[in-house]
Amino acid sequence: MIATIDTALIAQNVITAAESLGYGGCYIGGVRNNPDPISRIVGLPDKVSPLFELCLGIPTEKNRSKAKPPVGCYCS
């Protein structure tokens, strides 16, 4: 369980670092639906399981910033 949480935290930090350098990224969660074939394809050792795929690249479009709610606003 701890390894899974650590992996997710590291991946989020990788995305944040990539975005700060102008790159983009996304997670491919479908890996968890077929871990055995993916493990064989990438040559993972026994007792190692893929959690997700992380893709990084140069985005073709830049996302516009969304307006932030005022401080103290607890709107949903």
Tab-separated table of N, CA and C in Angstrom:
chain	number	residue	atom	x	y	z
A	1	MET	N	0.823	-1.193	0.000
A	1	MET	CA	0.000	0.000	0.000
A	1	MET	C	0.871	1.262	0.000
A	2	ILE	N	1.904	1.269	0.818
A	2	ILE	CA	2.767	2.448	0.898
A	2	ILE	C	3.468	2.687	-0.442
A	3	ALA	N	3.904	1.609	-1.093
A	3	ALA	CA	4.571	1.757	-2.388
A	3	ALA	C	3.624	2.351	-3.430
A	4	THR	N	2.355	1.965	-3.383
A	4	THR	CA	1.365	2.498	-4.315
A	4	THR	C	1.174	3.998	-4.097
A	5	ILE	N	1.055	4.397	-2.850
A	5	ILE	CA	0.886	5.818	-2.525
A	5	ILE	C	2.130	6.604	-2.929
A	6	ASP	N	3.311	6.071	-2.618
A	6	ASP	CA	4.554	6.751	-2.988
A	6	ASP	C	4.663	6.924	-4.504
A	7	THR	N	4.265	5.890	-5.242
A	7	THR	CA	4.320	5.959	-6.704
A	7	THR	C	3.394	7.046	-7.235
A	8	ALA	N	2.196	7.137	-6.682
A	8	ALA	CA	1.252	8.170	-7.116
A	8	ALA	C	1.781	9.566	-6.788
A	9	LEU	N	2.382	9.726	-5.625
A	9	LEU	CA	2.937	11.031	-5.247
A	9	LEU	C	4.093	11.431	-6.155
A	10	ILE	N	4.952	10.485	-6.462
A	10	ILE	CA	6.073	10.772	-7.359
A	10	ILE	C	5.550	11.166	-8.736
A	11	ALA	N	4.568	10.423	-9.242
A	11	ALA	CA	4.010	10.719	-10.559
A	11	ALA	C	3.408	12.120	-10.593
A	12	GLN	N	2.714	12.499	-9.541
A	12	GLN	CA	2.127	13.842	-9.504
A	12	GLN	C	3.212	14.909	-9.509
A	13	ASN	N	4.300	14.660	-8.798
A	13	ASN	CA	5.413	15.611	-8.801
A	13	ASN	C	6.096	15.673	-10.160
A	14	VAL	N	6.174	14.550	-10.864
A	14	VAL	CA	6.737	14.548	-12.216
A	14	VAL	C	5.883	15.411	-13.136
A	15	ILE	N	4.554	15.260	-13.058
A	15	ILE	CA	3.647	16.074	-13.874
A	15	ILE	C	3.824	17.561	-13.544
A	16	THR	N	3.888	17.889	-12.264
A	16	THR	CA	4.045	19.288	-11.849
A	16	THR	C	5.358	19.861	-12.375
A	17	ALA	N	6.439	19.101	-12.251
A	17	ALA	CA	7.739	19.560	-12.755
A	17	ALA	C	7.707	19.719	-14.268
A	18	ALA	N	7.102	18.757	-14.961
A	18	ALA	CA	7.017	18.830	-16.425
A	18	ALA	C	6.236	20.061	-16.858
A	19	GLU	N	5.110	20.321	-16.204
A	19	GLU	CA	4.291	21.481	-16.555
A	19	GLU	C	5.041	22.787	-16.305
A	20	SER	N	5.871	22.822	-15.268
A	20	SER	CA	6.630	24.047	-14.993
A	20	SER	C	7.664	24.322	-16.082
A	21	LEU	N	8.018	23.294	-16.857
A	21	LEU	CA	8.980	23.435	-17.949
A	21	LEU	C	8.303	23.538	-19.315
A	22	GLY	N	6.954	23.622	-19.316
A	22	GLY	CA	6.223	23.776	-20.559
A	22	GLY	C	5.761	22.477	-21.196
A	23	TYR	N	5.964	21.374	-20.523
A	23	TYR	CA	5.505	20.088	-21.034
A	23	TYR	C	4.120	19.782	-20.480
A	24	GLY	N	3.511	18.750	-20.983
A	24	GLY	CA	2.220	18.300	-20.476
A	24	GLY	C	2.292	16.811	-20.188
A	25	GLY	N	1.310	16.313	-19.500
A	25	GLY	CA	1.299	14.891	-19.192
A	25	GLY	C	-0.085	14.404	-18.838
A	26	CYS	N	-0.238	13.101	-18.898
A	26	CYS	CA	-1.500	12.501	-18.477
A	26	CYS	C	-1.248	11.063	-18.014
A	27	TYR	N	-2.164	10.583	-17.210
A	27	TYR	CA	-2.107	9.215	-16.702
A	27	TYR	C	-2.984	8.322	-17.568
A	28	ILE	N	-2.541	7.110	-17.789
A	28	ILE	CA	-3.338	6.102	-18.472
A	28	ILE	C	-3.681	5.052	-17.422
A	29	GLY	N	-4.897	5.122	-16.899
A	29	GLY	CA	-5.308	4.241	-15.809
A	29	GLY	C	-5.701	2.847	-16.251
A	30	GLY	N	-5.917	2.644	-17.547
A	30	GLY	CA	-6.332	1.333	-18.034
A	30	GLY	C	-5.293	0.247	-17.844
A	31	VAL	N	-4.087	0.622	-17.473
A	31	VAL	CA	-3.034	-0.361	-17.220
A	31	VAL	C	-3.478	-1.350	-16.151
A	32	ARG	N	-4.214	-0.877	-15.181
A	32	ARG	CA	-4.633	-1.763	-14.088
A	32	ARG	C	-5.637	-2.824	-14.542
A	33	ASN	N	-6.237	-2.640	-15.728
A	33	ASN	CA	-7.185	-3.623	-16.240
A	33	ASN	C	-6.497	-4.826	-16.876
A	34	ASN	N	-5.265	-4.667	-17.324
A	34	ASN	CA	-4.511	-5.742	-17.984
A	34	ASN	C	-3.049	-5.741	-17.529
A	35	PRO	N	-2.783	-5.898	-16.245
A	35	PRO	CA	-1.394	-5.777	-15.784
A	35	PRO	C	-0.463	-6.886	-16.288
A	36	ASP	N	-0.976	-8.114	-16.466
A	36	ASP	CA	-0.078	-9.209	-16.858
A	36	ASP	C	0.524	-9.030	-18.248
A	37	PRO	N	-0.287	-8.760	-19.295
A	37	PRO	CA	0.340	-8.571	-20.603
A	37	PRO	C	1.287	-7.370	-20.640
A	38	ILE	N	0.916	-6.311	-19.948
A	38	ILE	CA	1.764	-5.117	-19.922
A	38	ILE	C	3.071	-5.417	-19.202
A	39	SER	N	3.002	-6.167	-18.117
A	39	SER	CA	4.216	-6.555	-17.387
A	39	SER	C	5.159	-7.339	-18.277
A	40	ARG	N	4.600	-8.252	-19.086
A	40	ARG	CA	5.441	-9.035	-20.002
A	40	ARG	C	6.051	-8.143	-21.085
A	41	ILE	N	5.255	-7.228	-21.634
A	41	ILE	CA	5.735	-6.360	-22.717
A	41	ILE	C	6.911	-5.496	-22.254
A	42	VAL	N	6.805	-4.937	-21.052
A	42	VAL	CA	7.873	-4.050	-20.564
A	42	VAL	C	8.937	-4.788	-19.754
A	43	GLY	N	8.750	-6.094	-19.584
A	43	GLY	CA	9.764	-6.916	-18.922
A	43	GLY	C	9.893	-6.699	-17.427
A	44	LEU	N	8.757	-6.520	-16.748
A	44	LEU	CA	8.810	-6.346	-15.294
A	44	LEU	C	9.142	-7.667	-14.606
A	45	PRO	N	9.929	-7.624	-13.542
A	45	PRO	CA	10.241	-8.855	-12.808
A	45	PRO	C	9.027	-9.355	-12.023
A	46	ASP	N	9.101	-10.596	-11.541
A	46	ASP	CA	8.032	-11.144	-10.705
A	46	ASP	C	7.802	-10.258	-9.492
A	47	LYS	N	6.569	-10.221	-9.036
A	47	LYS	CA	6.137	-9.464	-7.858
A	47	LYS	C	6.231	-7.945	-8.046
A	48	VAL	N	6.343	-7.492	-9.310
A	48	VAL	CA	6.280	-6.062	-9.628
A	48	VAL	C	5.064	-5.879	-10.519
A	49	SER	N	4.196	-4.933	-10.157
A	49	SER	CA	2.952	-4.740	-10.896
A	49	SER	C	2.827	-3.287	-11.352
A	50	PRO	N	2.439	-3.072	-12.614
A	50	PRO	CA	2.252	-1.691	-13.078
A	50	PRO	C	0.990	-1.084	-12.474
A	51	LEU	N	1.050	0.182	-12.115
A	51	LEU	CA	-0.107	0.871	-11.536
A	51	LEU	C	-0.821	1.733	-12.570
A	52	PHE	N	-0.052	2.431	-13.396
A	52	PHE	CA	-0.595	3.296	-14.430
A	52	PHE	C	0.533	3.619	-15.385
A	53	GLU	N	0.168	4.189	-16.503
A	53	GLU	CA	1.160	4.666	-17.462
A	53	GLU	C	1.157	6.186	-17.371
A	54	LEU	N	2.311	6.770	-17.478
A	54	LEU	CA	2.440	8.217	-17.408
A	54	LEU	C	3.049	8.692	-18.718
A	55	CYS	N	2.311	9.517	-19.449
A	55	CYS	CA	2.767	10.032	-20.739
A	55	CYS	C	3.154	11.495	-20.585
A	56	LEU	N	4.295	11.853	-21.142
A	56	LEU	CA	4.767	13.236	-21.125
A	56	LEU	C	5.060	13.676	-22.546
A	57	GLY	N	4.825	14.943	-22.814
A	57	GLY	CA	5.116	15.458	-24.147
A	57	GLY	C	4.925	16.954	-24.213
A	58	ILE	N	5.014	17.464	-25.416
A	58	ILE	CA	4.828	18.896	-25.649
A	58	ILE	C	3.398	19.102	-26.132
A	59	PRO	N	2.581	19.836	-25.367
A	59	PRO	CA	1.186	20.025	-25.769
A	59	PRO	C	1.066	20.901	-27.023
A	60	THR	N	0.058	20.588	-27.837
A	60	THR	CA	-0.188	21.399	-29.036
A	60	THR	C	-0.955	22.668	-28.689
A	61	GLU	N	-1.683	22.650	-27.589
A	61	GLU	CA	-2.424	23.825	-27.130
A	61	GLU	C	-2.138	24.046	-25.656
A	62	LYS	N	-2.182	25.295	-25.260
A	62	LYS	CA	-1.995	25.618	-23.850
A	62	LYS	C	-3.360	25.799	-23.203
A	63	ASN	N	-3.567	25.156	-22.058
A	63	ASN	CA	-4.828	25.325	-21.335
A	63	ASN	C	-4.903	26.734	-20.761
A	64	ARG	N	-6.069	27.310	-20.868
A	64	ARG	CA	-6.276	28.626	-20.274
A	64	ARG	C	-6.472	28.471	-18.773
A	65	SER	N	-5.987	29.428	-18.012
A	65	SER	CA	-6.178	29.408	-16.566
A	65	SER	C	-7.641	29.658	-16.246
A	66	LYS	N	-8.128	28.951	-15.258
A	66	LYS	CA	-9.511	29.145	-14.829
A	66	LYS	C	-9.544	30.196	-13.727
A	67	ALA	N	-10.629	30.943	-13.700
A	67	ALA	CA	-10.795	31.964	-12.670
A	67	ALA	C	-10.876	31.301	-11.309
A	68	LYS	N	-10.180	31.859	-10.360
A	68	LYS	CA	-10.186	31.327	-8.998
A	68	LYS	C	-11.319	32.001	-8.206
A	69	PRO	N	-12.008	31.223	-7.354
A	69	PRO	CA	-13.031	31.863	-6.517
A	69	PRO	C	-12.378	32.789	-5.497
A	70	PRO	N	-13.115	33.794	-5.056
A	70	PRO	CA	-12.563	34.710	-4.062
A	70	PRO	C	-12.190	33.975	-2.771
A	71	VAL	N	-11.207	34.506	-2.079
A	71	VAL	CA	-10.789	33.912	-0.794
A	71	VAL	C	-11.985	33.910	0.157
A	72	GLY	N	-12.201	32.793	0.817
A	72	GLY	CA	-13.303	32.683	1.758
A	72	GLY	C	-14.590	32.178	1.130
A	73	CYS	N	-14.616	31.994	-0.174
A	73	CYS	CA	-15.809	31.489	-0.850
A	73	CYS	C	-15.814	29.974	-0.790
A	74	TYR	N	-16.857	29.404	-0.252
A	74	TYR	CA	-16.975	27.946	-0.142
A	74	TYR	C	-18.075	27.443	-1.066
A	75	CYS	N	-18.134	28.022	-2.243
A	75	CYS	CA	-19.143	27.633	-3.218
A	75	CYS	C	-18.763	26.289	-3.830
A	76	SER	N	-19.763	25.568	-4.309
A	76	SER	CA	-19.449	24.301	-4.985
A	76	SER	C	-19.706	24.398	-6.453
